[in-house]
Tab-separated table of C-alpha atoms in Angstrom:
chain	number	residue	atom	x	y	z
A	237	MET	CA	-16.151	-17.548	17.928
A	238	GLN	CA	-17.919	-16.672	14.530
A	239	LEU	CA	-15.913	-13.351	12.882
A	240	ASP	CA	-17.821	-11.631	9.715
A	241	PHE	CA	-15.172	-10.213	7.053
A	242	ASN	CA	-14.815	-8.750	3.352
A	243	LYS	CA	-12.563	-9.030	0.880
A	244	TYR	CA	-11.169	-6.659	-1.629
A	245	GLN	CA	-8.533	-5.713	-3.645
A	246	GLY	CA	-6.576	-3.148	-5.192
A	247	THR	CA	-4.507	-3.917	-7.817
A	248	GLY	CA	-4.300	-8.006	-6.896
A	249	ASN	CA	-3.125	-6.820	-3.245
A	250	ASP	CA	-5.576	-7.913	-1.548
A	251	PHE	CA	-6.555	-7.456	2.145
A	252	ILE	CA	-8.947	-8.683	4.645
A	253	VAL	CA	-11.236	-6.291	6.054
A	254	ILE	CA	-13.001	-6.123	9.081
A	255	ASP	CA	-16.151	-3.478	10.406
A	256	ASN	CA	-15.199	-2.653	13.703
A	257	ARG	CA	-16.906	0.216	14.272
A	258	ASN	CA	-18.300	-1.258	17.387
A	259	ASN	CA	-15.168	-1.749	18.947
A	260	GLN	CA	-16.388	-5.474	19.430
A	261	VAL	CA	-13.095	-7.051	17.694
A	262	GLN	CA	-9.954	-7.972	19.725
A	263	LEU	CA	-7.651	-10.343	17.169
A	264	THR	CA	-3.900	-11.807	18.262
A	265	GLN	CA	-1.323	-11.430	15.929
A	266	ASP	CA	-1.555	-15.309	15.304
A	267	GLN	CA	-5.081	-15.118	14.880
A	268	ILE	CA	-4.521	-12.481	12.183
A	269	ALA	CA	-1.258	-14.573	10.662
A	270	HIS	CA	-4.093	-17.690	10.193
A	271	LEU	CA	-6.837	-15.470	9.233
A	272	CYS	CA	-4.045	-14.131	5.993
A	273	HIS	CA	-2.911	-17.363	5.431
A	274	ARG	CA	-3.542	-18.674	1.577
A	275	ARG	CA	-3.559	-22.367	2.616
A	276	PHE	CA	-5.620	-22.699	5.696
A	277	GLY	CA	-7.272	-19.246	6.022
A	278	ILE	CA	-8.878	-16.493	4.140
A	279	GLY	CA	-6.041	-15.571	2.564
A	280	ALA	CA	-4.204	-11.699	2.081
A	281	ASP	CA	-1.044	-9.335	1.864
A	282	GLY	CA	-3.272	-8.247	4.794
A	283	LEU	CA	-5.839	-7.262	7.611
A	284	MET	CA	-7.713	-3.742	7.827
A	285	LEU	CA	-10.333	-2.964	10.658
A	286	LEU	CA	-12.604	0.038	10.228
A	287	ASN	CA	-12.509	1.738	13.254
A	288	LEU	CA	-14.942	4.803	15.009
A	289	GLN	CA	-12.444	7.888	15.534
A	290	GLU	CA	-14.008	11.069	16.421
A	291	GLY	CA	-13.496	13.530	13.869
A	292	PHE	CA	-12.960	11.814	10.769
A	293	ASP	CA	-15.274	8.889	8.581
A	294	PHE	CA	-13.287	6.544	10.097
A	295	GLU	CA	-9.820	4.860	11.307
A	296	MET	CA	-8.002	2.310	9.555
A	297	LYS	CA	-5.801	-0.028	11.149
A	298	TYR	CA	-3.462	-2.446	9.529
A	299	TYR	CA	-1.859	-5.159	10.308
A	300	ASN	CA	0.829	-7.105	7.472
A	301	SER	CA	-0.036	-10.909	6.710
A	302	ASP	CA	2.398	-12.272	9.695
A	303	GLY	CA	-0.347	-10.166	11.597
A	304	ALA	CA	1.848	-8.079	13.236
A	305	GLU	CA	0.453	-3.966	13.187
A	306	GLY	CA	1.988	-2.664	10.254
A	307	SER	CA	2.813	1.136	8.238
A	308	MET	CA	0.955	2.666	5.830
A	309	CYS	CA	-0.303	0.311	3.109
A	310	GLY	CA	-1.551	2.729	-0.082
A	311	ASN	CA	-3.598	0.026	-1.041
A	312	GLY	CA	-5.474	-0.718	2.010
A	313	GLY	CA	-6.358	2.962	2.411
A	314	ARG	CA	-8.256	3.328	-1.069
A	315	CYS	CA	-9.710	-0.226	-0.408
A	316	LEU	CA	-10.831	0.582	3.344
A	317	THR	CA	-12.125	3.601	1.628
A	318	GLN	CA	-14.181	1.899	-0.801
A	319	PHE	CA	-15.141	-0.655	2.071
A	320	ALA	CA	-16.510	2.770	4.085
A	321	ARG	CA	-18.520	3.476	1.009
A	322	ASP	CA	-19.995	0.132	0.571
A	323	ALA	CA	-21.331	0.102	4.511
A	324	GLY	CA	-22.905	3.323	4.620
A	325	ILE	CA	-20.685	5.412	5.009
A	326	LEU	CA	-22.069	7.746	1.821
A	327	ASN	CA	-19.994	10.871	1.384
A	328	SER	CA	-18.314	12.142	-1.274
A	329	HIS	CA	-15.075	13.507	-0.121
A	330	TYR	CA	-12.985	11.259	3.105
A	331	SER	CA	-10.986	11.946	5.836
A	332	PHE	CA	-9.398	8.584	7.827
A	333	ILE	CA	-6.228	8.644	10.367
A	334	ALA	CA	-3.981	6.331	9.161
A	335	SER	CA	-0.150	5.380	11.154
A	336	ASP	CA	1.365	7.634	9.584
A	337	GLY	CA	-1.223	10.877	9.703
A	338	THR	CA	-4.724	11.909	8.599
A	339	HIS	CA	-5.419	11.106	4.915
A	340	GLU	CA	-8.067	12.182	2.169
A	341	ALA	CA	-9.279	10.073	0.209
A	342	ILE	CA	-12.112	10.534	-3.027
A	343	ILE	CA	-14.393	8.015	-5.448
A	344	GLU	CA	-14.662	9.285	-8.570
A	345	LYS	CA	-16.813	8.505	-11.124
A	346	THR	CA	-14.989	6.037	-12.977
A	347	GLY	CA	-14.821	3.929	-9.498
A	348	TRP	CA	-11.246	4.303	-8.698
A	349	VAL	CA	-10.547	5.290	-5.519
A	350	LYS	CA	-7.524	8.610	-4.782
A	351	LEU	CA	-6.416	8.318	-1.443
A	352	LYS	CA	-3.898	11.821	-0.858
A	353	MET	CA	-0.818	10.629	0.396
A	354	SER	CA	1.624	11.719	3.164
A	355	ASP	CA	4.121	14.433	1.894
A	356	VAL	CA	7.635	13.289	1.263
A	357	GLN	CA	10.939	15.443	2.600
A	358	SER	CA	13.600	13.697	2.445
A	359	VAL	CA	15.344	11.585	-0.495
A	360	GLN	CA	18.735	9.012	-0.141
A	361	GLU	CA	20.533	8.170	-3.315
A	362	GLN	CA	22.607	5.060	-2.377
A	363	ASP	CA	24.200	4.092	-5.399
A	364	GLY	CA	21.908	4.424	-7.937
A	365	ALA	CA	19.181	3.148	-5.932
A	366	PHE	CA	17.006	5.473	-3.888
A	367	ILE	CA	15.550	5.620	0.022
A	368	LEU	CA	12.272	7.204	1.107
A	369	ASN	CA	8.947	7.304	3.228
A	370	THR	CA	5.882	7.428	1.556
A	371	GLY	CA	4.219	6.409	4.783
A	372	SER	CA	6.294	3.423	4.677
A	373	PRO	CA	10.407	3.159	4.242
A	374	HIS	CA	10.948	1.960	0.556
A	375	TYR	CA	14.046	1.430	-1.627
A	376	ILE	CA	13.341	2.046	-5.333
A	377	GLN	CA	16.424	-0.187	-7.461
A	378	PRO	CA	16.121	0.911	-11.254
A	379	VAL	CA	16.763	-2.342	-13.687
A	380	THR	CA	16.387	-3.340	-16.808
A	381	HIS	CA	14.508	-6.663	-18.083
A	382	LEU	CA	12.344	-6.556	-15.179
A	383	ASN	CA	10.081	-9.828	-15.900
A	384	GLU	CA	13.226	-11.903	-15.821
A	385	LEU	CA	14.023	-10.920	-12.041
A	386	ASP	CA	13.701	-13.009	-9.924
A	387	VAL	CA	11.880	-10.431	-7.516
A	388	PHE	CA	11.943	-12.802	-4.267
A	389	LEU	CA	15.359	-13.592	-3.797
A	390	GLU	CA	16.787	-10.080	-5.023
A	391	GLY	CA	14.383	-8.470	-2.904
A	392	GLN	CA	14.923	-10.573	0.186
A	393	LYS	CA	18.999	-10.018	-0.080
A	394	ILE	CA	18.525	-6.256	0.500
A	395	ARG	CA	15.601	-5.868	2.773
A	396	TYR	CA	17.746	-8.277	5.122
A	397	ASN	CA	21.185	-6.921	4.949
A	398	ALA	CA	22.680	-5.408	7.582
A	399	GLN	CA	21.307	-1.853	6.766
A	400	PHE	CA	17.791	-2.626	6.602
A	401	LYS	CA	17.413	-5.707	8.697
A	402	ASN	CA	16.328	-4.826	11.891
A	403	GLU	CA	13.369	-2.527	10.916
A	404	GLY	CA	13.168	-3.650	7.449
A	405	ILE	CA	12.317	-1.885	4.107
A	406	ASN	CA	10.145	-2.849	1.078
A	407	VAL	CA	12.331	-2.989	-1.878
A	408	ASN	CA	10.878	-1.856	-5.454
A	409	PHE	CA	12.274	-2.996	-8.766
A	410	VAL	CA	11.640	-0.091	-11.281
A	411	GLU	CA	12.130	-0.951	-15.068
A	412	GLN	CA	11.151	3.098	-17.377
A	413	GLN	CA	9.055	2.030	-20.097
A	414	PRO	CA	9.469	3.167	-23.476
A	415	ASN	CA	5.862	5.047	-23.008
A	416	GLY	CA	7.025	7.261	-19.896
A	417	SER	CA	5.373	4.816	-17.481
A	418	LEU	CA	6.924	2.665	-14.947
A	419	MET	CA	6.610	-0.963	-14.604
A	420	VAL	CA	7.239	-1.899	-10.734
A	421	ARG	CA	7.233	-4.928	-8.910
A	422	THR	CA	7.891	-5.386	-5.474
A	423	TYR	CA	9.102	-7.133	-2.681
A	424	GLU	CA	7.289	-6.160	0.533
A	425	ARG	CA	8.130	-6.666	4.222
A	426	GLY	CA	5.781	-8.330	6.788
A	427	VAL	CA	4.815	-9.984	3.671
A	428	GLU	CA	8.096	-11.464	2.926
A	429	ASP	CA	7.345	-11.963	-0.510
A	430	GLU	CA	6.454	-9.974	-3.542
A	431	THR	CA	2.725	-8.505	-3.982
A	432	TYR	CA	1.236	-8.036	-6.700
A	433	SER	CA	1.065	-4.058	-6.467
A	434	CYS	CA	2.073	-1.688	-3.674
A	435	GLY	CA	0.897	1.430	-3.101
A	436	THR	CA	3.263	3.228	-1.047
A	437	GLY	CA	5.591	1.378	-3.211
A	438	VAL	CA	4.774	1.925	-6.654
A	439	THR	CA	4.395	6.491	-4.631
A	440	ALA	CA	7.885	6.024	-4.074
A	441	ALA	CA	8.514	5.213	-7.530
A	442	ALA	CA	7.151	7.781	-9.384
A	443	LEU	CA	8.554	10.422	-6.944
A	444	SER	CA	12.162	9.268	-7.524
A	445	ASN	CA	11.887	9.384	-11.136
A	446	LYS	CA	14.218	10.553	-13.302
A	447	ASN	CA	12.312	12.318	-15.727
A	448	ALA	CA	9.775	14.057	-12.550
A	449	VAL	CA	9.917	17.302	-13.409
A	450	ILE	CA	9.648	20.366	-11.364
A	451	GLY	CA	6.244	21.132	-10.496
A	452	PHE	CA	2.927	19.127	-12.053
A	453	ASN	CA	3.765	15.582	-12.977
A	454	THR	CA	1.212	12.294	-13.455
A	455	VAL	CA	3.169	9.201	-13.747
A	456	SER	CA	1.491	5.910	-15.362
A	457	ILE	CA	2.361	3.123	-12.776
A	458	VAL	CA	1.799	-1.205	-14.754
A	459	THR	CA	2.373	-3.595	-11.612
A	460	LYS	CA	2.165	-7.359	-12.274
A	461	GLY	CA	-1.677	-6.893	-10.510
A	462	GLY	CA	-3.062	-3.673	-12.849
A	463	ALA	CA	-2.781	0.074	-13.392
A	464	LEU	CA	-2.291	2.655	-11.220
A	465	THR	CA	-1.509	6.456	-11.150
A	466	VAL	CA	0.475	8.715	-9.349
A	467	GLU	CA	0.125	12.678	-9.080
A	468	PHE	CA	2.152	14.979	-6.915
A	469	GLU	CA	3.799	18.244	-7.121
A	470	LYS	CA	7.669	18.067	-6.563
A	471	LYS	CA	9.094	21.437	-5.371
A	472	ASP	CA	12.751	19.962	-5.650
A	473	HIS	CA	14.508	16.282	-5.529
A	474	GLN	CA	13.846	16.671	-1.816
A	475	HIS	CA	9.777	17.454	-1.137
A	476	TYR	CA	6.662	16.408	-2.353
A	477	GLN	CA	3.209	17.143	-1.810
A	478	ASN	CA	-0.295	17.100	-2.706
A	479	ILE	CA	0.532	13.240	-3.426
A	480	TRP	CA	-2.744	10.925	-4.840
A	481	LEU	CA	-2.364	7.505	-5.252
A	482	CYS	CA	-5.188	6.402	-8.097
A	483	GLY	CA	-6.800	3.205	-8.617
A	484	PRO	CA	-8.802	0.462	-8.487
A	485	ALA	CA	-10.808	-1.128	-5.744
A	486	THR	CA	-12.235	-3.479	-5.455
A	487	PHE	CA	-14.886	-5.925	-3.934
A	488	VAL	CA	-14.424	-9.579	-4.239
A	489	PHE	CA	-16.359	-11.067	-1.265
A	490	LYS	CA	-17.471	-11.326	2.124
A	491	GLY	CA	-18.152	-14.513	4.200
A	492	THR	CA	-18.024	-15.214	7.915
A	493	ILE	CA	-15.238	-17.579	9.419
A	494	ALA	CA	-14.811	-19.296	12.805
A	495	LEU	CA	-11.397	-18.622	14.805
C-alpha cells in the first residue's frame, strides 16, 4: 500500500496529515505508531485524517504517536486548518468537528491560525497545582527554574501516579516570566515524552494563570518550539469562554510511504 502524506508543525508540535476525503484510508494502531516512529517511520507527535463531514468544512480525526485515537489536539487543529486551506478548502472562516465537539478557526493575514477551543466549566486546585480539561485533560504545575527541570522524569511521575495512571493526563510545568508571559513545558500522554509544544496544554496554563483577570485576557506563551498566544474571557475562577489558541501552522514536506 502506497500512502500519500503531508507533514505539518505548529511550534515544533509535528503531525502527519492525510487527506481522507475519499474515505479510503484505513490504518491500524500499529501502522499509525510505525508512521509516527522517528527512527522507522516518518516521525511525528501524532497523525491526523482530514475527513468529510456534512454541515462542516471537515472532520478532524486525531491519533497519538502510540497509534491510539487521541482527544483534542490544539496545535493539531491549527495545522489541519492550514492543510485544509492548502488542499483547496478556501474559506475565511472554518468550522470543523473534532473529538470534543465543534471548533471554529481563522487564518489571519499574518499567517497565524486562530483556533476556538471548547469552553471550560471547571478548574480544580490540588496542592498548588490545577487540573482542567481544555479538550484534553491537563495538570498544571507552577515551577521556578523551568529550564533546569527534568520534564520527562517529573512529568512521568505525575502521569503514572495512582490518581492518573488509568486514564492518563498531560502534565504541564509553567514558569511566570518577568514580562508577564508564561514559559510552558509539557509531558504528553500518548507520546509519553516531552513535546516541543502542546496547544491544549498552553491553553490550560493560560486559563489557570494567577494573573488572569475577570473579563478579556491575552496571554503570551513561550514553548520549546516557539511562541503562542491564548485569548479568553474569564467569567469567574471556574468558567472560561471565547477561548482562542493562536500561533503558526507550517507545512514541512510531503511524500509517499509504503505500508
